[in-house]
Amino acid sequence: MVHFSKLATAVAAACLASTTIAHPGEHHDLAAIKREIVARNQMASAAKRSIDSCSSSLKHRELNARSIARRAETLHSIRNARGIKSKPQKYRRDLATLETYEAVDHNETGLVDYTVGSSDTTIFSANTSCILTPEVTDGPYYVTGELIRKNVTEGQAGIPLYLEVQYLDINTCLGVPSLYVDIWNCNATGVYSGINVTGNVADGGWDSTFLRGIQSTDDDGVVAFETIFPGHYEGRAIHTHLLVHDNVTLLANSTMQGGAVTHIGQLFWPETLRSAVEATYPYSTNTQAVTSNAEDMWSIVQAENDYDPFPEFVYLGESIEDGLLAWIQVGVNVTADYSDDDYYQVAAVLQADGGHETSNSVGGSGGGGSAPSGAMPSGAVPSGAVPSGF
């Protein structure tokens, strides 16, 4: 018998009555955040209705069939490449069991058993529904000029994470090709690269590039990254940043510039998974206070089933140290452009001569908006950041 677990995470809305620090050195007007959460949820509800109307179409069913086959092949390929012989474990969640409580609470994890003969369809069909991940702030640590590359680890220690994100047009339920997706998250001890400010001193400072990169979606709207499971820092639940560009200009140095900002989002991770990861080294050396999903200032899990910010995931082997394969579908409005939104902030730019702070960085003088004039990358690929495949 192969044992899998069914994760039912019960979380509460964040308490917005007290002061919260989103990133080291960053402060927010919590009343404004509360208004933004209400507006975000209304947008999510409308988009969910739109995507529900097309989710039963033949083309969407064919898209999902290809997704099942792709995920299964990815799992087998990773296991073979890493020489993992033990059986993988599948952790599944039932979106209908996600409930909102007025106080912090969590459901127990229920166990579901699958036989060795369980089909790939049974294991890999879960998309946590055709969901919409609502737009939220990109945070104060977004860096432009990063390399187009799949493997962003740069030797950072941590639990290996192969992350697949599929972007769907909310009006057609079909994949959106040729989107360029930025990914970034902190390392196992809660430090972001590309930044060198109080509370976040990266090894390499403004010139560092670990756990950052860009990939383009394929014909099915799929992008995949090799990274590590993010660590934590005080004030925010563990999360992975994703930012989507459309109609970009590709440069000869494996970077991109320009285009519309179609989506700004964050992925979050279940508490039981976080606990399992953070029991391992070097996560276990992180002494910063942990903020749970229920305590997160952006109130990430809401009532209703309009969206689900948690990816589905598989343990590649019996131990979490073997790594994780995770996937999620994200509904996007392809006509949106958040380039001028207050929540699109560029903290630094990476150029041929290294990273440079902008006025939007933590402690800087600027507000939101796009990168300042002259910030676009040029020249050769930054040293120590050569792209690598899986």
Coordinates of C-alpha atoms in Angstrom, one line a residue:
M1 CA 0.0 0.0 0.0
V2 CA 1.2 3.5 -0.9
H3 CA 0.2 6.0 1.8
F4 CA -0.9 9.5 0.8
S5 CA -2.2 12.3 3.0
K6 CA -5.2 14.6 2.5
L7 CA -4.5 18.0 3.8
A8 CA -7.5 20.0 5.0
T9 CA -6.2 23.3 6.3
A10 CA -8.5 25.5 8.3
V11 CA -7.3 29.0 8.5
A12 CA -8.6 32.4 9.8
A13 CA -8.6 35.8 8.3
A14 CA -5.7 37.9 9.5
C15 CA -6.3 40.3 12.4
L16 CA -5.9 43.7 10.9
A17 CA -6.2 45.6 14.2
S18 CA -2.5 45.6 15.1
T19 CA 0.7 46.8 13.5
T20 CA 2.2 44.3 11.1
I21 CA 5.6 44.4 9.3
A22 CA 5.3 42.8 5.8
H23 CA 9.1 42.7 5.1
P24 CA 11.9 43.9 7.3
G25 CA 11.7 47.7 7.3
E26 CA 8.4 47.9 5.5
H27 CA 5.2 49.4 7.1
H28 CA 1.7 49.5 5.8
D29 CA -1.6 51.3 6.5
L30 CA -3.6 48.4 7.7
A31 CA -6.9 50.2 7.1
A32 CA -5.9 50.6 3.4
I33 CA -4.9 46.9 3.3
K34 CA -8.3 45.9 4.6
R35 CA -10.0 47.9 1.8
E36 CA -7.7 46.3 -0.7
I37 CA -8.6 42.8 0.6
V38 CA -12.3 43.6 0.1
A39 CA -11.7 44.9 -3.4
R40 CA -9.5 41.9 -4.2
N41 CA -12.1 39.4 -3.1
Q42 CA -14.8 41.0 -5.2
M43 CA -12.5 40.8 -8.2
A44 CA -11.8 37.1 -7.4
S45 CA -15.5 36.3 -7.1
A46 CA -16.3 37.9 -10.5
A47 CA -13.3 36.1 -12.2
K48 CA -14.3 32.8 -10.6
R49 CA -17.8 33.1 -12.2
S50 CA -16.2 33.8 -15.5
I51 CA -13.8 30.9 -15.4
D52 CA -16.6 28.5 -14.2
S53 CA -18.6 29.3 -17.3
C54 CA -15.9 27.8 -19.6
S55 CA -14.3 25.1 -17.4
S56 CA -16.4 22.3 -18.9
S57 CA -15.5 23.1 -22.5
L58 CA -13.9 20.4 -24.6
K59 CA -10.7 22.4 -25.1
H60 CA -10.3 22.9 -21.4
R61 CA -10.8 19.2 -20.7
E62 CA -8.1 18.4 -23.3
L63 CA -5.9 21.0 -21.6
N64 CA -6.3 19.3 -18.3
A65 CA -5.6 15.9 -19.8
R66 CA -2.3 17.2 -21.1
S67 CA -1.6 18.6 -17.7
I68 CA -2.1 15.2 -16.0
A69 CA 0.3 13.6 -18.4
R70 CA 2.9 16.3 -18.0
R71 CA 2.8 16.3 -14.2
A72 CA 3.2 12.5 -14.2
E73 CA 6.1 12.6 -16.6
T74 CA 7.8 15.4 -14.7
L75 CA 7.5 13.4 -11.4
H76 CA 9.0 10.3 -13.0
S77 CA 11.8 12.3 -14.7
I78 CA 12.8 14.1 -11.6
R79 CA 12.9 10.8 -9.5
N80 CA 14.9 9.1 -12.2
A81 CA 17.4 12.0 -12.5
R82 CA 17.9 12.1 -8.7
G83 CA 18.0 8.3 -8.3
I84 CA 15.0 8.2 -5.9
K85 CA 13.7 4.7 -5.5
S86 CA 11.3 5.0 -2.6
K87 CA 7.6 5.5 -3.5
P88 CA 6.4 9.2 -3.8
Q89 CA 3.8 10.5 -1.4
K90 CA 0.9 12.6 -2.6
Y91 CA -0.7 15.2 -0.3
R92 CA -4.1 16.2 -1.5
R93 CA -6.5 18.8 -0.2
D94 CA -10.2 19.1 -0.6
L95 CA -11.0 22.8 -1.4
A96 CA -14.5 22.3 0.0
T97 CA -13.1 21.6 3.4
L98 CA -11.3 25.0 3.7
E99 CA -13.2 27.0 6.2
T100 CA -12.8 30.4 7.6
Y101 CA -12.8 30.9 11.4
E102 CA -12.9 34.2 13.3
A103 CA -10.1 32.8 15.5
V104 CA -6.9 31.0 14.5
D105 CA -7.7 27.3 14.1
H106 CA -6.5 24.4 12.0
N107 CA -8.1 21.1 11.0
E108 CA -6.4 17.9 11.5
T109 CA -4.7 16.1 8.6
G110 CA -6.8 13.2 7.4
L111 CA -5.2 10.1 5.8
V112 CA -6.2 8.8 2.4
D113 CA -4.7 5.5 1.0
Y114 CA -4.1 4.9 -2.6
T115 CA -3.0 1.5 -4.0
V116 CA 0.2 1.1 -5.9
G117 CA -1.9 0.8 -9.0
S118 CA -3.6 4.2 -8.6
S119 CA -3.6 5.9 -12.0
D120 CA -1.8 9.1 -12.8
T121 CA -5.2 10.7 -13.4
T122 CA -6.2 10.0 -9.8
I123 CA -3.1 11.5 -8.4
F124 CA -2.4 14.4 -10.8
S125 CA -5.8 15.7 -11.9
A126 CA -6.2 17.9 -8.9
N127 CA -6.0 21.6 -9.8
T128 CA -7.5 22.9 -6.6
S129 CA -10.3 23.9 -9.1
C130 CA -9.8 26.4 -11.9
I131 CA -8.7 29.0 -9.5
L132 CA -7.9 32.7 -9.5
T133 CA -5.0 33.8 -7.4
P134 CA -5.9 37.5 -6.7
E135 CA -3.5 40.3 -7.3
V136 CA -1.5 41.3 -4.2
T137 CA 1.5 43.5 -3.6
D138 CA 4.8 42.3 -5.1
G139 CA 6.5 43.5 -1.9
P140 CA 9.5 45.8 -1.6
Y141 CA 12.0 43.3 -2.8
Y142 CA 11.2 43.0 -6.5
V143 CA 14.3 43.3 -8.8
T144 CA 14.2 43.8 -12.6
G145 CA 16.8 42.6 -15.0
E146 CA 16.9 39.0 -13.8
L147 CA 17.9 36.2 -16.1
I148 CA 15.6 34.1 -18.2
R149 CA 16.4 30.7 -16.6
K150 CA 14.7 27.7 -15.2
N151 CA 17.1 26.8 -12.3
V152 CA 17.3 29.6 -9.9
T153 CA 18.9 27.9 -6.9
E154 CA 22.5 29.0 -7.3
G155 CA 23.6 26.5 -4.7
Q156 CA 21.2 27.7 -2.0
A157 CA 20.7 25.0 0.6
G158 CA 17.1 23.9 1.2
I159 CA 14.4 21.5 0.2
P160 CA 14.4 21.2 -3.6
L161 CA 11.1 22.4 -5.1
Y162 CA 10.1 21.9 -8.7
L163 CA 7.2 24.4 -9.2
E164 CA 4.9 24.3 -12.2
V165 CA 2.4 27.2 -12.7
Q166 CA -0.2 27.2 -15.4
Y167 CA -1.8 30.5 -16.4
L168 CA -5.3 30.3 -17.8
D169 CA -7.4 33.0 -19.5
I170 CA -10.4 33.6 -17.2
N171 CA -12.6 34.1 -20.2
T172 CA -11.6 30.9 -22.2
C173 CA -10.1 28.6 -19.6
L174 CA -7.3 28.0 -22.0
G175 CA -3.6 28.4 -21.4
V176 CA -2.0 31.8 -22.1
P177 CA 1.3 31.4 -24.0
S178 CA 4.3 33.7 -24.2
L179 CA 3.8 35.3 -20.8
Y180 CA 7.1 36.0 -19.0
V181 CA 7.0 35.1 -15.3
D182 CA 9.3 36.4 -12.6
I183 CA 9.8 34.2 -9.6
W184 CA 11.5 35.2 -6.3
N185 CA 11.5 34.1 -2.7
C186 CA 13.7 34.3 0.3
N187 CA 16.2 31.5 1.2
A188 CA 16.0 29.0 4.0
T189 CA 16.9 31.5 6.6
G190 CA 14.6 34.3 5.4
V191 CA 16.9 36.4 3.3
Y192 CA 16.2 37.7 -0.2
S193 CA 18.9 38.2 -2.8
G194 CA 19.3 41.4 -4.7
I195 CA 18.7 43.5 -1.6
N196 CA 21.0 44.8 1.1
V197 CA 19.0 46.7 3.7
T198 CA 18.5 46.5 7.5
G199 CA 16.9 43.2 8.3
N200 CA 17.8 41.6 5.0
V201 CA 21.5 41.5 4.4
A202 CA 22.1 39.2 1.4
D203 CA 25.4 37.5 0.8
G204 CA 26.5 39.5 -2.2
G205 CA 24.2 42.4 -1.5
W206 CA 22.7 44.2 -4.4
D207 CA 24.7 42.0 -6.8
S208 CA 23.2 38.7 -5.6
T209 CA 20.7 36.8 -7.8
F210 CA 19.9 33.6 -6.0
L211 CA 16.3 32.3 -6.1
R212 CA 15.3 34.8 -8.8
G213 CA 14.6 34.2 -12.5
I214 CA 12.2 34.4 -15.4
Q215 CA 10.6 31.8 -17.6
S216 CA 8.1 32.0 -20.5
T217 CA 4.9 30.1 -20.6
D218 CA 4.4 27.4 -23.3
D219 CA 1.4 26.9 -25.6
D220 CA -0.5 25.5 -22.6
G221 CA 0.3 28.5 -20.4
V222 CA 2.8 26.5 -18.3
V223 CA 6.0 27.7 -16.7
A224 CA 8.3 25.7 -14.4
F225 CA 11.1 26.6 -12.1
E226 CA 13.7 24.7 -10.1
T227 CA 14.0 26.4 -6.7
I228 CA 13.9 25.7 -3.0
F229 CA 11.0 25.8 -0.6
P230 CA 11.1 29.4 0.9
G231 CA 12.1 30.1 4.5
H232 CA 10.3 32.5 6.8
Y233 CA 10.8 35.9 8.3
E234 CA 8.9 37.8 10.9
G235 CA 5.6 39.4 9.8
R236 CA 4.6 37.4 6.8
A237 CA 3.5 33.8 6.2
I238 CA 5.8 31.8 4.0
H239 CA 5.2 32.7 0.4
T240 CA 6.6 32.6 -3.2
H241 CA 6.3 35.7 -5.4
L242 CA 5.2 35.5 -9.0
L243 CA 4.8 38.5 -11.4
V244 CA 3.7 38.2 -15.0
H245 CA 4.7 40.3 -18.0
D246 CA 3.1 40.3 -21.4
N247 CA 4.4 41.7 -24.7
V248 CA 8.0 42.1 -23.5
T249 CA 11.2 42.8 -25.4
L250 CA 13.8 40.1 -25.2
L251 CA 17.4 41.2 -25.0
A252 CA 20.6 39.4 -26.2
N253 CA 21.9 39.0 -22.6
S254 CA 19.1 36.5 -21.6
T255 CA 17.0 39.2 -19.9
M256 CA 13.8 41.0 -20.9
Q257 CA 12.3 44.5 -20.4
G258 CA 9.1 46.4 -20.9
G259 CA 5.6 45.0 -21.5
A260 CA 2.4 45.0 -19.4
V261 CA 2.3 43.7 -15.9
T262 CA -0.6 41.2 -16.3
H263 CA -0.6 39.7 -12.8
I264 CA 1.0 40.2 -9.4
G265 CA 0.6 37.3 -7.1
Q266 CA 1.9 35.2 -4.2
L267 CA 1.7 31.5 -3.5
F268 CA 1.3 30.3 0.0
W269 CA 2.1 26.9 1.6
P270 CA 0.2 24.8 4.2
E271 CA 1.3 25.0 7.8
T272 CA 1.9 21.2 8.0
L273 CA 4.2 21.4 5.1
R274 CA 6.1 24.4 6.5
S275 CA 6.5 22.5 9.8
A276 CA 8.0 19.5 8.0
V277 CA 10.4 21.6 6.0
E278 CA 11.5 23.8 8.8
A279 CA 12.4 20.7 10.9
T280 CA 15.3 20.2 8.4
Y281 CA 18.6 22.0 8.1
P282 CA 19.3 24.9 7.4
Y283 CA 15.7 26.0 8.0
S284 CA 16.0 24.9 11.6
T285 CA 18.7 27.5 12.2
N286 CA 16.3 30.4 11.4
T287 CA 15.6 32.2 14.7
Q288 CA 13.1 34.7 13.3
A289 CA 9.5 34.5 14.6
V290 CA 7.1 32.5 12.5
T291 CA 3.9 34.1 11.1
S292 CA 1.2 31.5 10.3
N293 CA -1.1 31.7 7.3
A294 CA -3.9 32.7 9.6
E295 CA -1.9 35.6 11.0
D296 CA -0.7 36.9 7.6
M297 CA -1.5 40.6 7.0
W298 CA -3.0 39.9 3.6
S299 CA -5.6 37.5 5.0
I300 CA -4.7 34.9 2.3
V301 CA -7.4 32.3 2.8
Q302 CA -10.9 33.6 2.7
A303 CA -14.4 32.2 3.0
E304 CA -16.0 31.0 -0.3
N305 CA -14.2 29.0 -2.9
D306 CA -13.3 31.9 -5.2
Y307 CA -9.6 31.1 -5.1
D308 CA -7.1 28.9 -3.4
P309 CA -3.5 30.1 -2.8
F310 CA -2.0 26.7 -2.0
P311 CA -0.4 24.6 -4.7
E312 CA -1.0 20.9 -4.9
F313 CA 2.3 19.0 -4.1
V314 CA 3.9 15.6 -4.1
Y315 CA 6.8 14.4 -2.0
L316 CA 9.2 13.0 -4.5
G317 CA 10.1 10.2 -2.2
E318 CA 9.3 9.0 1.3
S319 CA 11.3 11.8 2.9
I320 CA 10.8 15.5 2.5
E321 CA 14.6 15.8 1.9
D322 CA 14.0 14.1 -1.5
G323 CA 12.2 17.3 -2.6
L324 CA 8.8 18.4 -3.8
L325 CA 6.9 18.7 -7.0
A326 CA 4.2 21.4 -6.8
W327 CA 1.7 22.8 -9.2
I328 CA -1.1 25.3 -9.4
Q329 CA -3.4 26.9 -12.0
V330 CA -3.7 30.7 -12.0
G331 CA -6.5 32.5 -13.7
V332 CA -5.5 35.8 -15.3
N333 CA -7.2 38.7 -17.1
V334 CA -5.1 39.0 -20.2
T335 CA -6.1 42.6 -20.7
A336 CA -5.0 43.8 -17.3
D337 CA -1.9 46.0 -16.8
Y338 CA -0.7 46.8 -13.3
S339 CA 2.4 48.7 -14.4
D340 CA 1.1 51.9 -12.7
D341 CA -0.4 50.2 -9.7
D342 CA 0.8 51.2 -6.2
Y343 CA 1.5 47.6 -5.5
Y344 CA 4.0 47.3 -8.4
Q345 CA 7.3 48.5 -6.9
V346 CA 10.8 48.0 -8.2
A347 CA 13.3 47.9 -5.4
A348 CA 16.5 47.3 -7.5
V349 CA 17.7 46.8 -11.0
L350 CA 20.3 44.2 -12.1
Q351 CA 22.6 45.5 -14.9
A352 CA 25.8 44.4 -16.5
D353 CA 27.8 46.0 -13.7
G354 CA 25.7 44.6 -10.9
G355 CA 22.6 45.5 -8.9
H356 CA 21.5 49.0 -8.2
E357 CA 19.1 50.3 -5.5
T358 CA 16.1 52.4 -6.6
S359 CA 14.2 55.0 -4.6
N360 CA 11.4 52.4 -4.2
S361 CA 13.6 50.1 -2.0
V362 CA 12.9 49.8 1.7
G363 CA 14.1 53.0 3.3
G364 CA 14.1 54.7 -0.1
S365 CA 12.3 57.9 -0.9
G366 CA 10.0 56.7 -3.7
G367 CA 6.5 55.3 -3.8
G368 CA 5.0 52.7 -6.1
G369 CA 5.2 52.4 -9.9
S370 CA 7.6 51.1 -12.5
A371 CA 11.4 51.3 -12.6
P372 CA 13.0 54.7 -13.0
S373 CA 14.3 55.9 -16.3
G374 CA 17.6 54.2 -17.3
A375 CA 16.9 51.1 -15.1
M376 CA 16.5 48.6 -18.0
P377 CA 19.2 45.9 -18.1
S378 CA 22.0 46.0 -20.7
G379 CA 25.3 44.4 -21.5
A380 CA 26.6 41.0 -20.7
V381 CA 25.0 38.3 -18.5
P382 CA 25.8 39.0 -14.8
S383 CA 28.6 36.9 -13.6
G384 CA 27.8 33.9 -11.4
A385 CA 24.2 33.8 -12.8
V386 CA 24.4 31.6 -15.8
P387 CA 21.1 29.9 -16.6
S388 CA 20.9 26.1 -16.2
G389 CA 18.3 23.6 -17.2
F390 CA 16.7 20.9 -15.2

